[in-house]
Amino acid sequence: MRIFAPLMCVAVLTWPAAATAQGYISRLLNKPVPGGVAVVALGQAPQAPRAFLDDNRVMVLRDSDQQWIAVVGIDLKTPKGKQTLTVQDATGSRQTGFNVGSKDYKAQHITLKNKSQVNPDPEQTRRFEREYKEQIQAYSQYREVIPSNVSLDKPVNGRLSSPFGLRRFFNGEERNAHSGLDFAVPQGTPIKAPADGVVTIVADYFFNGKTVFVDHGQGFISMYCHLSEFMVKKGDEVKRGQVIAKVGATGRATGPHLHWNISLNNARVDPAIFINAFKP
Ligand code: ZN
């Protein structure tokens, strides 16, 4: 023990010189800000390492430069500064880090006539809490399937309306920031899966209205809400380009639009990154 204990301390305290991620996926996705994505180079071992941010398993892919990369979702509430990833491979467990920069998100004021959607009554609150738990559970899933693609097709063709991360005030009261990206498209517009996946939720929720979750593998999960019609059911396997639902205005919505969330390691991140429309 006397021999090994100091060695273990060294391994924890110093990060090995990190290789730089320079492949195709890194160039596309590396936007290390709150609500963004950090691509962290993990080296070139024959076997894929495992990576964790806190308790959440993180996506690990092989990039075009043959290097393993961790594709880490950064929660919107993450402070500026250094974050630590735990990496496990054949040689054991080590830590590596990445830096989170800052990003300013704008404010949006929304007026809702239905006051219960601003301040739900106790029964509605209980319903929302139950539904919230169900959604967090779906976001926390990690399937050992490599996503078919991480550069995504737009689920609908339309103008981007509300961007990700807007600080939202409903009738003057601040609520959670906008966790997804909105597309202004007419009622009934078909919504296509932007990558292969498995449908994990088909439900009608208090705030999100009619909602579909698609699990694309390795904790890469998309959500579609305020839908008018479902074209899939829970457990269905869907292919990239397959119609999964139609646009509507169900739940807390001021009119027909698609609200689209993307999640990595249970962190909601800016979907614009994945369709190459990110604005710094
Ligand atoms: Zn939205």
CSV table of C-alpha atoms and ligand atoms in Angstrom, one decimal:
chain,number,residue,atom,x,y,z
A,1,MET,CA,0.0,0.0,0.0
A,2,ARG,CA,2.8,2.4,0.9
A,3,ILE,CA,4.1,2.0,-2.6
A,4,PHE,CA,0.9,2.4,-4.5
A,5,ALA,CA,-0.9,5.2,-2.6
A,6,PRO,CA,1.3,8.0,-3.8
A,7,LEU,CA,1.1,6.8,-7.4
A,8,MET,CA,-2.6,6.9,-7.3
A,9,CYS,CA,-2.6,10.5,-6.0
A,10,VAL,CA,-0.4,11.5,-8.9
A,11,ALA,CA,-2.8,9.9,-11.3
A,12,VAL,CA,-5.7,11.9,-9.9
A,13,LEU,CA,-4.0,15.2,-9.6
A,14,THR,CA,-2.4,15.5,-13.0
A,15,TRP,CA,-4.1,15.2,-16.3
A,16,PRO,CA,-2.2,13.5,-19.1
A,17,ALA,CA,-1.3,15.9,-21.9
A,18,ALA,CA,-4.6,16.0,-23.8
A,19,ALA,CA,-4.5,15.3,-27.5
A,20,THR,CA,-6.5,17.8,-29.6
A,21,ALA,CA,-9.7,16.6,-31.2
A,22,GLN,CA,-9.5,17.7,-34.9
A,23,GLY,CA,-11.7,15.3,-36.8
A,24,TYR,CA,-15.0,15.9,-38.6
A,25,ILE,CA,-17.3,15.4,-35.6
A,26,SER,CA,-15.1,17.6,-33.4
A,27,ARG,CA,-15.2,20.5,-35.9
A,28,LEU,CA,-19.0,20.2,-36.2
A,29,LEU,CA,-20.0,19.8,-32.5
A,30,ASN,CA,-17.3,21.4,-30.3
A,31,LYS,CA,-19.1,24.4,-28.8
A,32,PRO,CA,-18.0,24.3,-25.1
A,33,VAL,CA,-20.4,26.8,-23.6
A,34,PRO,CA,-23.4,26.4,-21.2
A,35,GLY,CA,-26.1,24.6,-23.3
A,36,GLY,CA,-23.4,23.5,-25.8
A,37,VAL,CA,-21.2,20.5,-26.4
A,38,ALA,CA,-17.6,19.8,-25.5
A,39,VAL,CA,-15.7,17.3,-27.7
A,40,VAL,CA,-12.8,15.8,-25.6
A,41,ALA,CA,-10.1,13.8,-27.3
A,42,LEU,CA,-9.5,10.4,-25.5
A,43,GLY,CA,-6.6,9.0,-27.6
A,44,GLN,CA,-6.3,6.1,-30.0
A,45,ALA,CA,-6.7,2.8,-28.0
A,46,PRO,CA,-8.1,-0.2,-29.9
A,47,GLN,CA,-11.1,-0.4,-27.6
A,48,ALA,CA,-13.5,2.5,-26.9
A,49,PRO,CA,-13.0,4.0,-23.5
A,50,ARG,CA,-16.0,4.8,-21.2
A,51,ALA,CA,-16.5,8.4,-20.1
A,52,PHE,CA,-18.6,9.9,-17.3
A,53,LEU,CA,-19.5,13.4,-16.4
A,54,ASP,CA,-20.6,13.2,-12.7
A,55,ASP,CA,-22.8,10.1,-12.7
A,56,ASN,CA,-23.9,10.3,-16.3
A,57,ARG,CA,-22.3,8.1,-19.0
A,58,VAL,CA,-21.1,10.2,-21.9
A,59,MET,CA,-21.2,9.4,-25.7
A,60,VAL,CA,-17.9,8.1,-27.0
A,61,LEU,CA,-17.3,7.9,-30.8
A,62,ARG,CA,-14.4,7.4,-33.1
A,63,ASP,CA,-13.8,10.5,-35.1
A,64,SER,CA,-12.6,10.8,-38.7
A,65,ASP,CA,-9.0,11.2,-37.4
A,66,GLN,CA,-9.3,7.7,-35.8
A,67,GLN,CA,-9.2,9.3,-32.3
A,68,TRP,CA,-11.8,8.4,-29.6
A,69,ILE,CA,-13.7,11.4,-28.6
A,70,ALA,CA,-16.2,12.1,-25.7
A,71,VAL,CA,-19.1,14.2,-26.9
A,72,VAL,CA,-20.3,15.9,-23.7
A,73,GLY,CA,-23.5,17.7,-23.3
A,74,ILE,CA,-23.1,20.8,-21.1
A,75,ASP,CA,-26.1,21.8,-19.0
A,76,LEU,CA,-27.3,25.4,-19.3
A,77,LYS,CA,-26.6,26.0,-15.6
A,78,THR,CA,-22.9,24.9,-15.8
A,79,PRO,CA,-20.6,27.7,-14.5
A,80,LYS,CA,-17.7,29.0,-16.6
A,81,GLY,CA,-14.5,27.1,-15.9
A,82,LYS,CA,-13.0,23.7,-15.8
A,83,GLN,CA,-15.1,20.5,-15.8
A,84,THR,CA,-13.8,17.0,-15.2
A,85,LEU,CA,-14.5,13.8,-17.1
A,86,THR,CA,-13.8,10.4,-15.7
A,87,VAL,CA,-12.4,8.0,-18.3
A,88,GLN,CA,-12.2,4.2,-18.0
A,89,ASP,CA,-10.2,2.0,-20.3
A,90,ALA,CA,-8.2,-1.2,-20.3
A,91,THR,CA,-5.4,0.5,-18.2
A,92,GLY,CA,-7.8,1.7,-15.5
A,93,SER,CA,-9.5,5.0,-14.6
A,94,ARG,CA,-8.2,8.5,-15.2
A,95,GLN,CA,-9.5,12.0,-15.3
A,96,THR,CA,-9.4,14.6,-18.0
A,97,GLY,CA,-10.9,18.0,-18.3
A,98,PHE,CA,-12.4,20.6,-20.6
A,99,ASN,CA,-13.1,24.3,-20.3
A,100,VAL,CA,-16.5,25.8,-20.4
A,101,GLY,CA,-16.7,29.3,-21.8
A,102,SER,CA,-19.6,31.8,-21.4
A,103,LYS,CA,-22.5,32.6,-23.5
A,104,ASP,CA,-25.2,35.3,-23.1
A,105,TYR,CA,-28.8,34.3,-23.7
A,106,LYS,CA,-31.5,36.8,-24.4
A,107,ALA,CA,-34.8,37.2,-22.5
A,108,GLN,CA,-38.3,36.7,-24.0
A,109,HIS,CA,-41.6,37.8,-22.6
A,110,ILE,CA,-44.7,35.7,-23.2
A,111,THR,CA,-48.3,36.5,-22.3
A,112,LEU,CA,-50.6,33.5,-21.6
A,113,LYS,CA,-54.3,33.9,-21.2
A,114,ASN,CA,-54.6,30.6,-19.5
A,115,LYS,CA,-53.2,31.5,-16.0
A,116,SER,CA,-53.0,27.9,-14.9
A,117,GLN,CA,-50.1,27.4,-17.4
A,118,VAL,CA,-48.2,30.1,-15.5
A,119,ASN,CA,-49.1,29.1,-12.0
A,120,PRO,CA,-50.5,25.6,-12.1
A,121,ASP,CA,-52.9,24.6,-9.2
A,122,PRO,CA,-51.7,21.8,-6.8
A,123,GLU,CA,-53.3,19.0,-8.8
A,124,GLN,CA,-51.7,20.3,-12.0
A,125,THR,CA,-48.4,20.6,-10.2
A,126,ARG,CA,-48.6,17.0,-9.1
A,127,ARG,CA,-49.4,16.0,-12.6
A,128,PHE,CA,-46.5,18.0,-14.0
A,129,GLU,CA,-44.0,16.6,-11.4
A,130,ARG,CA,-45.0,13.0,-12.3
A,131,GLU,CA,-44.6,13.8,-16.0
A,132,TYR,CA,-41.3,15.6,-15.4
A,133,LYS,CA,-39.9,12.6,-13.6
A,134,GLU,CA,-40.9,10.3,-16.5
A,135,GLN,CA,-39.1,12.6,-19.0
A,136,ILE,CA,-35.9,12.8,-16.9
A,137,GLN,CA,-35.9,9.1,-16.7
A,138,ALA,CA,-36.1,8.9,-20.5
A,139,TYR,CA,-33.3,11.5,-20.9
A,140,SER,CA,-31.1,9.5,-18.5
A,141,GLN,CA,-31.2,6.3,-20.6
A,142,TYR,CA,-27.9,5.0,-22.0
A,143,ARG,CA,-28.2,2.4,-24.8
A,144,GLU,CA,-25.0,0.8,-26.1
A,145,VAL,CA,-25.9,1.6,-29.7
A,146,ILE,CA,-23.7,3.9,-31.8
A,147,PRO,CA,-26.0,6.7,-33.2
A,148,SER,CA,-26.6,6.4,-37.0
A,149,ASN,CA,-25.5,10.0,-37.4
A,150,VAL,CA,-24.8,13.0,-35.1
A,151,SER,CA,-25.0,15.6,-37.9
A,152,LEU,CA,-28.8,15.8,-38.0
A,153,ASP,CA,-31.4,16.5,-40.6
A,154,LYS,CA,-33.9,19.3,-39.6
A,155,PRO,CA,-37.0,17.5,-38.4
A,156,VAL,CA,-39.2,20.0,-40.3
A,157,ASN,CA,-38.3,22.5,-43.0
A,158,GLY,CA,-39.2,25.8,-41.6
A,159,ARG,CA,-38.0,29.1,-40.2
A,160,LEU,CA,-36.2,28.9,-36.8
A,161,SER,CA,-38.3,31.0,-34.4
A,162,SER,CA,-37.4,30.9,-30.6
A,163,PRO,CA,-33.7,29.9,-30.2
A,164,PHE,CA,-32.4,27.6,-27.4
A,165,GLY,CA,-31.6,29.1,-24.1
A,166,LEU,CA,-33.9,32.1,-24.1
A,167,ARG,CA,-34.6,33.3,-20.5
A,168,ARG,CA,-38.4,33.2,-20.4
A,169,PHE,CA,-40.9,35.3,-18.5
A,170,PHE,CA,-44.5,34.1,-18.6
A,171,ASN,CA,-46.9,37.0,-17.7
A,172,GLY,CA,-43.8,38.7,-16.1
A,173,GLU,CA,-42.7,35.7,-14.0
A,174,GLU,CA,-39.4,34.1,-14.9
A,175,ARG,CA,-39.6,30.3,-15.6
A,176,ASN,CA,-37.1,27.8,-16.9
A,177,ALA,CA,-35.0,28.9,-19.9
A,178,HIS,CA,-36.1,27.6,-23.3
A,179,SER,CA,-34.7,24.1,-23.4
A,180,GLY,CA,-35.0,23.5,-27.2
A,181,LEU,CA,-35.4,25.1,-30.6
A,182,ASP,CA,-38.7,26.2,-32.1
A,183,PHE,CA,-39.6,25.9,-35.8
A,184,ALA,CA,-42.5,28.1,-37.1
A,185,VAL,CA,-44.4,25.6,-39.3
A,186,PRO,CA,-48.1,25.1,-40.0
A,187,GLN,CA,-50.4,22.8,-38.1
A,188,GLY,CA,-50.1,19.2,-39.5
A,189,THR,CA,-46.6,19.6,-40.9
A,190,PRO,CA,-45.0,16.1,-40.9
A,191,ILE,CA,-42.0,15.7,-38.5
A,192,LYS,CA,-39.2,13.4,-39.6
A,193,ALA,CA,-36.8,11.5,-37.3
A,194,PRO,CA,-33.4,13.2,-37.8
A,195,ALA,CA,-31.5,9.9,-37.1
A,196,ASP,CA,-32.3,6.2,-36.4
A,197,GLY,CA,-33.7,5.5,-33.0
A,198,VAL,CA,-36.2,3.9,-30.7
A,199,VAL,CA,-39.4,5.7,-29.5
A,200,THR,CA,-39.3,5.8,-25.7
A,201,ILE,CA,-42.2,8.2,-24.9
A,202,VAL,CA,-45.5,8.8,-26.6
A,203,ALA,CA,-47.6,10.9,-24.2
A,204,ASP,CA,-49.9,13.9,-23.7
A,205,TYR,CA,-48.3,16.2,-21.1
A,206,PHE,CA,-49.5,19.3,-19.2
A,207,PHE,CA,-46.9,21.8,-20.5
A,208,ASN,CA,-45.4,19.9,-23.5
A,209,GLY,CA,-48.7,18.7,-24.9
A,210,LYS,CA,-48.5,15.7,-27.2
A,211,THR,CA,-44.9,14.6,-27.0
A,212,VAL,CA,-42.6,12.0,-28.6
A,213,PHE,CA,-39.1,11.0,-27.4
A,214,VAL,CA,-36.6,9.2,-29.7
A,215,ASP,CA,-33.5,7.5,-28.2
A,216,HIS,CA,-30.7,7.5,-30.8
A,217,GLY,CA,-28.2,5.6,-28.7
A,218,GLN,CA,-25.4,6.5,-26.2
A,219,GLY,CA,-27.6,9.0,-24.3
A,220,PHE,CA,-28.3,11.0,-27.5
A,221,ILE,CA,-32.1,11.7,-27.2
A,222,SER,CA,-34.5,14.0,-29.0
A,223,MET,CA,-37.9,15.3,-28.0
A,224,TYR,CA,-40.7,16.7,-30.1
A,225,CYS,CA,-43.7,18.5,-28.5
A,226,HIS,CA,-46.9,20.4,-28.9
A,227,LEU,CA,-47.8,17.8,-31.5
A,228,SER,CA,-51.3,17.3,-33.1
A,229,GLU,CA,-50.9,13.7,-34.1
A,230,PHE,CA,-48.7,10.7,-33.4
A,231,MET,CA,-47.4,8.5,-36.2
A,232,VAL,CA,-45.5,6.1,-33.9
A,233,LYS,CA,-46.0,4.3,-30.7
A,234,LYS,CA,-43.7,3.5,-27.7
A,235,GLY,CA,-41.1,0.9,-28.5
A,236,ASP,CA,-41.2,1.5,-32.3
A,237,GLU,CA,-37.8,1.5,-34.1
A,238,VAL,CA,-37.6,4.4,-36.4
A,239,LYS,CA,-35.3,5.2,-39.4
A,240,ARG,CA,-33.8,8.5,-40.3
A,241,GLY,CA,-36.4,10.4,-42.4
A,242,GLN,CA,-39.4,8.5,-41.1
A,243,VAL,CA,-42.4,10.6,-40.2
A,244,ILE,CA,-43.0,10.3,-36.4
A,245,ALA,CA,-45.7,12.9,-35.7
A,246,LYS,CA,-47.4,16.1,-37.0
A,247,VAL,CA,-47.0,19.6,-35.8
A,248,GLY,CA,-49.7,21.1,-33.5
A,249,ALA,CA,-50.3,23.5,-30.6
A,250,THR,CA,-51.1,21.2,-27.7
A,251,GLY,CA,-50.0,22.0,-24.1
A,252,ARG,CA,-48.4,25.4,-23.3
A,253,ALA,CA,-48.2,26.8,-26.8
A,254,THR,CA,-49.3,30.1,-28.2
A,255,GLY,CA,-49.8,28.7,-31.7
A,256,PRO,CA,-48.7,25.8,-34.0
A,257,HIS,CA,-45.0,25.2,-33.9
A,258,LEU,CA,-42.5,22.4,-33.3
A,259,HIS,CA,-40.5,22.5,-30.1
A,260,TRP,CA,-37.4,20.3,-30.5
A,261,ASN,CA,-35.0,19.2,-27.7
A,262,ILE,CA,-31.7,17.5,-28.0
A,263,SER,CA,-30.1,15.9,-24.9
A,264,LEU,CA,-26.7,14.3,-24.3
A,265,ASN,CA,-25.8,12.7,-21.0
A,266,ASN,CA,-29.1,14.1,-19.5
A,267,ALA,CA,-28.2,17.7,-20.4
A,268,ARG,CA,-30.4,19.6,-22.8
A,269,VAL,CA,-28.2,21.3,-25.4
A,270,ASP,CA,-28.7,23.6,-28.4
A,271,PRO,CA,-30.2,21.6,-31.3
A,272,ALA,CA,-28.9,24.2,-33.7
A,273,ILE,CA,-25.4,22.7,-33.2
A,274,PHE,CA,-26.4,19.4,-34.8
A,275,ILE,CA,-28.0,21.1,-37.9
A,276,ASN,CA,-25.0,23.4,-38.3
A,277,ALA,CA,-27.0,26.5,-37.4
A,278,PHE,CA,-25.3,27.4,-34.1
A,279,LYS,CA,-24.8,31.1,-33.4
A,280,PRO,CA,-22.1,31.8,-30.8
B,1,ZN,ZN,-40.1,25.9,-27.6
